[in-house]
CSV table of C-alpha atoms and ligand atoms in Angstrom, one decimal:
chain,number,residue,atom,x,y,z
A,184,MET,CA,22.4,7.1,0.7
A,185,ALA,CA,18.5,6.6,0.6
A,186,GLU,CA,16.2,8.2,-1.8
A,187,ILE,CA,14.1,10.5,0.7
A,188,ILE,CA,10.4,9.6,-0.1
A,189,SER,CA,8.8,13.1,0.6
A,190,GLY,CA,5.3,12.7,1.8
A,191,LYS,CA,5.0,16.3,2.2
A,192,GLU,CA,5.5,16.6,-1.7
A,193,ILE,CA,3.2,13.8,-2.5
A,194,SER,CA,0.4,15.0,-0.2
A,195,GLU,CA,0.5,18.5,-1.6
A,196,LYS,CA,-0.1,16.6,-5.3
A,197,VAL,CA,-3.0,14.3,-3.7
A,198,LYS,CA,-4.7,17.6,-2.5
A,199,ALA,CA,-4.2,19.5,-5.3
A,200,GLU,CA,-6.5,16.9,-7.2
A,201,ILE,CA,-8.7,17.1,-4.7
A,202,LYS,CA,-8.9,20.5,-4.7
A,203,ALA,CA,-9.5,20.4,-8.6
A,204,GLU,CA,-12.2,17.9,-8.0
A,205,THR,CA,-13.7,20.2,-5.2
A,206,GLU,CA,-14.0,23.0,-7.2
A,207,LYS,CA,-15.9,21.5,-10.0
A,208,MET,CA,-18.8,20.4,-7.4
A,209,LYS,CA,-21.7,22.6,-6.6
A,210,GLU,CA,-21.9,21.1,-3.3
A,211,LYS,CA,-18.9,21.4,-1.1
A,212,PRO,CA,-17.6,18.1,0.8
A,213,GLY,CA,-17.9,18.8,4.6
A,214,LEU,CA,-16.0,17.4,7.5
A,215,ALA,CA,-16.7,17.6,11.2
A,216,VAL,CA,-14.1,16.9,13.8
A,217,ILE,CA,-14.8,16.4,17.6
A,218,ILE,CA,-12.2,16.7,19.9
A,219,VAL,CA,-13.1,16.2,23.9
A,220,GLY,CA,-10.6,17.8,26.4
A,221,GLU,CA,-7.4,19.6,26.0
A,222,ASP,CA,-4.8,16.9,24.7
A,223,PRO,CA,-2.3,19.2,23.7
A,224,ALA,CA,-1.4,16.8,20.6
A,225,SER,CA,-4.6,16.3,19.6
A,226,LYS,CA,-5.1,20.2,19.5
A,227,VAL,CA,-2.2,20.1,17.0
A,228,TYR,CA,-3.8,17.5,14.8
A,229,VAL,CA,-7.5,19.1,14.7
A,230,ASN,CA,-6.2,22.1,13.5
A,231,ASN,CA,-4.3,20.3,10.9
A,232,LYS,CA,-7.0,18.6,9.7
A,233,ALA,CA,-9.2,22.0,9.6
A,234,LYS,CA,-6.2,23.7,7.9
A,235,GLY,CA,-6.2,20.8,5.4
A,236,CYS,CA,-10.3,21.3,4.7
A,237,GLU,CA,-9.5,25.0,4.3
A,238,GLN,CA,-6.7,24.2,1.7
A,239,VAL,CA,-8.8,22.0,-0.5
A,240,GLY,CA,-12.3,24.3,-0.2
A,241,PHE,CA,-14.2,22.0,1.7
A,242,LEU,CA,-16.6,23.0,4.7
A,243,SER,CA,-15.0,22.1,8.1
A,244,ARG,CA,-16.6,22.4,11.3
A,245,VAL,CA,-14.5,21.8,14.3
A,246,TYR,CA,-16.5,21.2,17.5
A,247,ARG,CA,-14.4,21.7,20.9
A,248,LEU,CA,-16.2,19.9,23.9
A,249,PRO,CA,-15.1,20.2,27.4
A,250,GLU,CA,-13.1,17.2,29.3
A,251,SER,CA,-16.6,16.7,31.2
A,252,THR,CA,-18.7,15.9,28.2
A,253,ARG,CA,-20.8,12.7,28.9
A,254,PHE,CA,-21.3,10.1,26.8
A,255,GLU,CA,-24.9,10.8,26.3
A,256,GLU,CA,-24.0,14.5,25.0
A,257,LEU,CA,-21.2,13.2,22.5
A,258,SER,CA,-23.6,10.5,21.1
A,259,GLU,CA,-26.4,13.2,20.7
A,260,LEU,CA,-24.1,15.2,18.4
A,261,ILE,CA,-22.8,12.2,16.4
A,262,LYS,CA,-26.7,11.6,15.8
A,263,GLN,CA,-27.0,14.8,14.5
A,264,LEU,CA,-24.2,14.7,12.5
A,265,ASN,CA,-25.3,11.4,10.8
A,266,THR,CA,-28.3,13.1,9.3
A,267,ASP,CA,-26.7,16.4,8.7
A,268,ARG,CA,-26.5,17.2,4.9
A,269,GLU,CA,-23.8,19.5,4.8
A,270,ILE,CA,-21.3,17.2,6.8
A,271,ASP,CA,-20.0,13.9,4.6
A,272,GLY,CA,-17.3,13.1,7.3
A,273,ILE,CA,-17.1,12.7,11.0
A,274,LEU,CA,-14.3,12.3,13.0
A,275,VAL,CA,-13.8,11.8,16.7
A,276,GLN,CA,-10.4,13.0,17.5
A,277,LEU,CA,-8.6,9.9,20.0
A,278,PRO,CA,-7.6,9.7,22.6
A,279,LEU,CA,-11.3,10.5,24.4
A,280,PRO,CA,-11.4,11.1,27.9
A,281,LYS,CA,-11.5,7.8,30.2
A,282,HIS,CA,-14.8,7.8,31.4
A,283,ILE,CA,-16.2,7.8,27.6
A,284,SER,CA,-16.2,4.2,25.5
A,285,GLU,CA,-13.9,4.9,22.3
A,286,LYS,CA,-15.5,1.6,20.8
A,287,GLU,CA,-19.0,2.7,21.5
A,288,VAL,CA,-18.4,6.3,20.4
A,289,ILE,CA,-16.8,4.8,17.1
A,290,ASN,CA,-19.8,2.4,16.7
A,291,LEU,CA,-22.3,5.3,16.5
A,292,ILE,CA,-20.7,7.0,13.4
A,293,THR,CA,-22.9,6.3,10.1
A,294,PRO,CA,-20.1,3.8,8.1
A,295,THR,CA,-20.7,5.9,5.0
A,296,LYS,CA,-19.7,8.8,6.8
A,297,ASP,CA,-16.6,7.5,9.3
A,298,VAL,CA,-14.0,8.8,7.4
A,299,ASP,CA,-11.4,7.6,9.7
A,300,ALA,CA,-12.7,4.0,8.8
A,301,PHE,CA,-12.3,2.9,12.4
A,302,HIS,CA,-16.1,1.2,12.2
A,303,PRO,CA,-16.3,-2.4,12.4
A,304,VAL,CA,-18.2,-2.4,8.9
A,305,ASN,CA,-15.2,-0.3,7.5
A,306,THR,CA,-12.5,-2.4,9.5
A,307,GLY,CA,-14.3,-5.8,8.3
A,308,ARG,CA,-14.2,-4.4,4.7
A,309,ILE,CA,-10.5,-4.4,4.4
A,310,MET,CA,-10.1,-7.6,5.6
A,311,THR,CA,-12.3,-8.9,2.4
A,312,GLY,CA,-10.4,-6.2,0.1
A,313,ASP,CA,-13.9,-4.7,-0.7
A,314,TYR,CA,-13.1,-1.5,0.8
A,315,TYR,CA,-15.2,1.9,0.7
A,316,PHE,CA,-12.6,3.8,3.0
A,317,LEU,CA,-9.3,2.9,3.7
A,318,PRO,CA,-8.0,4.0,7.3
A,319,CYS,CA,-6.1,7.2,6.2
A,320,THR,CA,-2.5,6.5,7.9
A,321,PRO,CA,-2.1,3.0,6.0
A,322,ALA,CA,-3.8,4.3,3.0
A,323,GLY,CA,-1.3,7.1,2.6
A,324,VAL,CA,1.6,4.3,3.1
A,325,MET,CA,0.2,2.6,0.1
A,326,ARG,CA,-0.4,6.1,-1.6
A,327,MET,CA,3.2,7.1,-1.2
A,328,LEU,CA,4.6,3.7,-2.2
A,329,ARG,CA,2.2,4.0,-5.6
A,330,GLU,CA,3.7,7.3,-6.4
A,331,LYS,CA,7.5,6.0,-6.0
A,332,LYS,CA,6.2,3.0,-8.1
A,333,ILE,CA,7.2,0.8,-5.7
A,334,SER,CA,5.2,-2.2,-6.0
A,335,VAL,CA,4.2,-4.5,-3.1
A,336,ALA,CA,3.5,-7.7,-4.8
A,337,GLY,CA,5.7,-10.9,-4.4
A,338,LYS,CA,7.9,-8.7,-1.9
A,339,LYS,CA,8.5,-9.7,1.6
A,340,CYS,CA,7.0,-6.6,3.6
A,341,VAL,CA,7.5,-6.5,7.3
A,342,VAL,CA,5.1,-4.5,9.4
A,343,VAL,CA,6.3,-3.4,13.3
A,344,GLY,CA,3.3,-2.6,15.3
A,345,ARG,CA,0.0,-4.5,15.2
A,346,SER,CA,-2.4,-1.5,16.8
A,347,ASN,CA,-5.6,-1.5,14.9
A,348,ILE,CA,-5.3,1.9,13.4
A,349,VAL,CA,-2.1,1.4,11.9
A,350,GLY,CA,-0.4,-1.8,11.9
A,351,LYS,CA,-3.0,-4.4,11.4
A,352,PRO,CA,-4.6,-2.8,8.7
A,353,GLN,CA,-1.6,-1.8,6.9
A,354,ALA,CA,-0.5,-5.5,7.0
A,355,MET,CA,-3.7,-6.2,5.2
A,356,LEU,CA,-3.7,-3.5,2.5
A,357,MET,CA,-0.1,-4.9,1.6
A,358,LEU,CA,-1.5,-8.5,1.5
A,359,ASN,CA,-4.4,-7.4,-0.5
A,360,GLU,CA,-2.0,-6.2,-2.9
A,361,SER,CA,0.1,-10.1,-2.9
A,362,ALA,CA,2.9,-8.9,-0.6
A,363,THR,CA,4.0,-11.4,1.6
A,364,VAL,CA,3.8,-9.9,4.9
A,365,THR,CA,5.0,-10.5,8.4
A,366,VAL,CA,3.5,-8.4,11.5
A,367,CYS,CA,5.9,-7.9,14.4
A,368,HIS,CA,4.8,-6.7,18.0
A,369,SER,CA,6.3,-6.6,21.4
A,370,LYS,CA,6.3,-10.3,21.9
A,371,THR,CA,8.5,-11.1,18.6
A,372,VAL,CA,11.2,-13.2,19.0
A,373,ASN,CA,14.0,-11.8,17.5
A,374,LEU,CA,12.9,-8.6,15.9
A,375,LYS,CA,15.8,-7.6,14.5
A,376,GLU,CA,16.1,-10.6,11.9
A,377,GLU,CA,12.6,-10.2,10.9
A,378,CYS,CA,13.2,-6.9,9.9
A,379,ARG,CA,16.5,-7.9,8.0
A,380,GLN,CA,14.2,-9.8,5.8
A,381,ALA,CA,12.2,-7.0,4.6
A,382,ASP,CA,12.3,-5.3,1.4
A,383,ILE,CA,9.4,-3.2,2.5
A,384,LEU,CA,9.9,-2.3,5.9
A,385,VAL,CA,6.7,-0.5,8.0
A,386,VAL,CA,7.3,0.8,11.8
A,387,ALA,CA,4.8,1.7,13.8
A,388,ILE,CA,5.5,1.4,17.2
A,389,GLY,CA,5.6,4.7,19.2
A,390,LYS,CA,9.7,4.3,20.5
A,391,ALA,CA,12.0,7.2,19.3
A,392,LYS,CA,14.5,5.9,16.7
A,393,PHE,CA,14.1,2.4,18.1
A,394,ILE,CA,14.8,0.9,14.8
A,395,THR,CA,18.4,1.5,13.7
A,396,ALA,CA,20.7,0.5,10.7
A,397,ASP,CA,21.7,-3.1,11.9
A,398,TYR,CA,17.9,-3.8,11.0
A,399,ILE,CA,17.6,-2.8,8.0
A,400,LYS,CA,18.6,-5.2,4.8
A,401,PRO,CA,20.6,-3.2,2.2
A,402,GLY,CA,18.8,-1.2,-0.2
A,403,ALA,CA,15.1,-1.8,1.6
A,404,VAL,CA,12.5,0.6,1.7
A,405,VAL,CA,11.6,2.1,5.0
A,406,ILE,CA,8.5,3.7,6.1
A,407,ASP,CA,8.4,5.5,9.4
A,408,VAL,CA,4.7,5.8,10.9
A,409,GLY,CA,6.5,7.1,14.2
A,410,MET,CA,5.8,10.5,15.6
A,411,ASP,CA,7.7,10.6,18.9
A,412,ARG,CA,9.8,13.2,20.7
A,413,ASP,CA,13.6,12.6,21.1
A,414,GLU,CA,16.0,13.0,24.0
A,415,ASN,CA,15.7,17.2,23.3
A,416,GLY,CA,12.1,17.1,22.8
A,417,LYS,CA,12.4,17.2,18.8
A,418,LEU,CA,9.9,15.5,16.8
A,419,CYS,CA,11.3,12.1,15.3
A,420,GLY,CA,10.2,8.7,14.2
A,421,ASP,CA,10.8,5.1,15.0
A,422,VAL,CA,13.5,5.0,12.9
A,423,ASP,CA,16.9,6.4,13.4
A,424,PHE,CA,16.8,8.3,10.2
A,425,GLU,CA,20.5,9.1,10.3
A,426,GLY,CA,22.0,5.6,10.4
A,427,VAL,CA,19.5,4.0,8.6
A,428,GLU,CA,19.4,6.2,5.6
A,429,LYS,CA,23.1,5.2,4.7
A,430,VAL,CA,21.5,1.4,4.4
A,431,ALA,CA,18.4,1.6,3.2
A,432,GLY,CA,17.3,2.4,-0.5
A,433,ALA,CA,14.4,4.6,0.3
A,434,ILE,CA,13.2,6.2,3.5
A,435,THR,CA,10.5,8.7,4.8
A,436,PRO,CA,11.6,11.3,6.9
A,437,VAL,CA,9.8,12.3,9.9
A,438,PRO,CA,8.4,15.2,10.0
A,439,GLY,CA,7.7,15.5,6.4
A,440,GLY,CA,6.8,11.8,5.5
A,441,VAL,CA,3.8,9.5,6.6
A,442,GLY,CA,2.4,12.4,8.8
A,443,PRO,CA,1.2,14.7,6.0
A,444,MET,CA,-0.1,11.8,3.7
A,445,THR,CA,-2.4,10.9,6.6
A,446,ILE,CA,-4.1,14.4,6.3
A,447,ALA,CA,-4.3,14.1,2.9
A,448,MET,CA,-6.1,10.6,2.8
A,449,LEU,CA,-8.1,12.2,5.3
A,450,LEU,CA,-9.5,14.7,2.7
A,451,SER,CA,-9.5,12.1,-0.1
A,452,ASN,CA,-12.1,10.0,2.2
A,453,THR,CA,-14.2,13.0,2.7
A,454,LEU,CA,-14.5,13.6,-0.8
A,455,THR,CA,-15.2,9.8,-1.4
A,456,ALA,CA,-18.1,10.3,1.1
A,457,ALA,CA,-19.3,13.2,-0.3
A,458,LYS,CA,-19.7,11.5,-3.2
A,459,TYR,CA,-21.5,8.6,-1.9
A,460,ALA,CA,-23.8,11.3,-0.5
A,461,GLY,CA,-25.0,12.1,-4.1
A,462,LYS,CA,-22.8,15.5,-3.9
A,463,LYS,CA,-21.9,16.5,-7.3
B,287,LIG,P1,0.2,1.5,19.6
B,287,LIG,O1,-1.4,1.6,19.4
B,287,LIG,O2,0.8,2.1,20.6
B,287,LIG,O3,0.6,0.1,19.1
B,287,LIG,C1,2.3,0.4,19.5
B,287,LIG,C2,2.6,-1.1,18.4
B,287,LIG,O4,3.8,-1.2,18.8
B,287,LIG,C3,1.8,-2.3,19.3
B,287,LIG,O5,1.6,-3.4,18.4
B,287,LIG,C4,3.1,-2.8,20.2
B,287,LIG,O6,3.1,-4.5,20.4
B,287,LIG,C5,4.0,-2.5,19.3
B,287,LIG,N1,5.8,-2.2,20.0
B,287,LIG,C6,5.8,-1.4,21.0
B,287,LIG,N2,7.2,-1.8,21.3
B,287,LIG,C7,7.8,-2.5,20.5
B,287,LIG,C8,9.0,-3.0,20.4
B,287,LIG,N3,9.9,-2.9,21.3
B,287,LIG,N4,8.8,-4.0,19.7
B,287,LIG,C9,8.4,-4.5,18.7
B,287,LIG,N5,6.8,-4.0,18.5
B,287,LIG,C10,6.7,-3.1,19.7
B,287,LIG,O7,0.6,2.8,18.8
B,287,LIG,P2,0.1,3.2,17.2
B,287,LIG,O8,-1.4,3.9,17.3
B,287,LIG,O9,0.1,2.3,16.0
B,287,LIG,O10,1.4,4.4,16.8
B,287,LIG,C11,2.3,3.8,16.4
B,287,LIG,C12,3.2,5.2,16.1
B,287,LIG,O11,2.8,5.9,14.7
B,287,LIG,C13,3.5,6.4,17.1
B,287,LIG,O12,4.2,6.9,17.1
B,287,LIG,C14,2.3,7.0,16.7
B,287,LIG,O13,2.2,8.4,17.2
B,287,LIG,C15,2.2,7.2,15.3
B,287,LIG,N6,1.1,7.5,14.4
B,287,LIG,C16,1.4,8.4,13.4
B,287,LIG,C17,0.6,8.4,12.3
B,287,LIG,C18,1.0,9.8,11.3
B,287,LIG,O14,0.1,9.9,11.0
B,287,LIG,N7,2.2,9.8,11.0
B,287,LIG,C19,-0.6,8.1,12.5
B,287,LIG,C20,-0.8,7.4,13.9
B,287,LIG,C21,0.1,6.6,14.6
B,287,LIG,P3,2.1,-5.2,21.0
B,287,LIG,O15,0.5,-4.9,20.4
B,287,LIG,O16,2.7,-6.0,21.7
B,287,LIG,O17,2.2,-3.9,22.7
């Protein structure tokens, strides 16, 4: 049976470190989270982010704007936050309502306050390995691997999914740490064969329990980024945990795996931003 990599436990350790650093600071790091509209999943994520801030002693502000908010109004708020000294990190919860361009909104955030690391300046920095912030989910995956002393150098890593927020940066971070990386997506021919080559398999596709035991090389490390609902509406990942844990060497559960790490990395980025802003 595979070792269970508990993101929950590791995230508690990361948060304790952040809290200890924050307690020593005279000016507390501050995170502003903006949510537009009533998407139920987004509301849960935003509440969890605010709760995380509270846990580590950050200042937290949540801006809840109506679905009808115009781009100009959102733009005005972001510009104010860009120059607000209390606020070190600005996060706009995605998705935004269809009438607002996510790209244009992200481009408005000052890169040094872009704690999601979605601004083109920050995504570009990932390419060169000279990064300032890392996008929270792939950073959380890398931190989990480090905590478990699983080196990616020289390993065959397969990332399934090529989204801008998970798959692509995940592949780049693994490449930057000297892995041999394959990125798969919906047009990949023979996905199962590709996955079976992986020493470390990261799955981020958004399809409940899609990756079954026959996709796994015995002993492989399996990281499940997915957050899906099964046929009974229960939270699950992209990986069929019950089958795969019998074949894998180590596996992350859902819930309690990558999810809590994502929030911990957001807090870590906010602390970095506060230091960058000169807070001590
Ligand atoms: P996304 O933007 O929808 O991208 C999904 C990717 O998976 C695409 O690249 C798509 O390929 C690929 N894909 C879809 N079906 C496939 C298939 N049958 N075979 C191979 N590839 C396939 O999703 P995302 O935002 O990256 O999120 C992925 C999952 O992670 C979701 O469940 C999401 O909820 C979860 N997530 C979790 C966290 C966390 O903190 N735990 C954070 C972010 C996301 P194409 O590009 O060819 O369409």
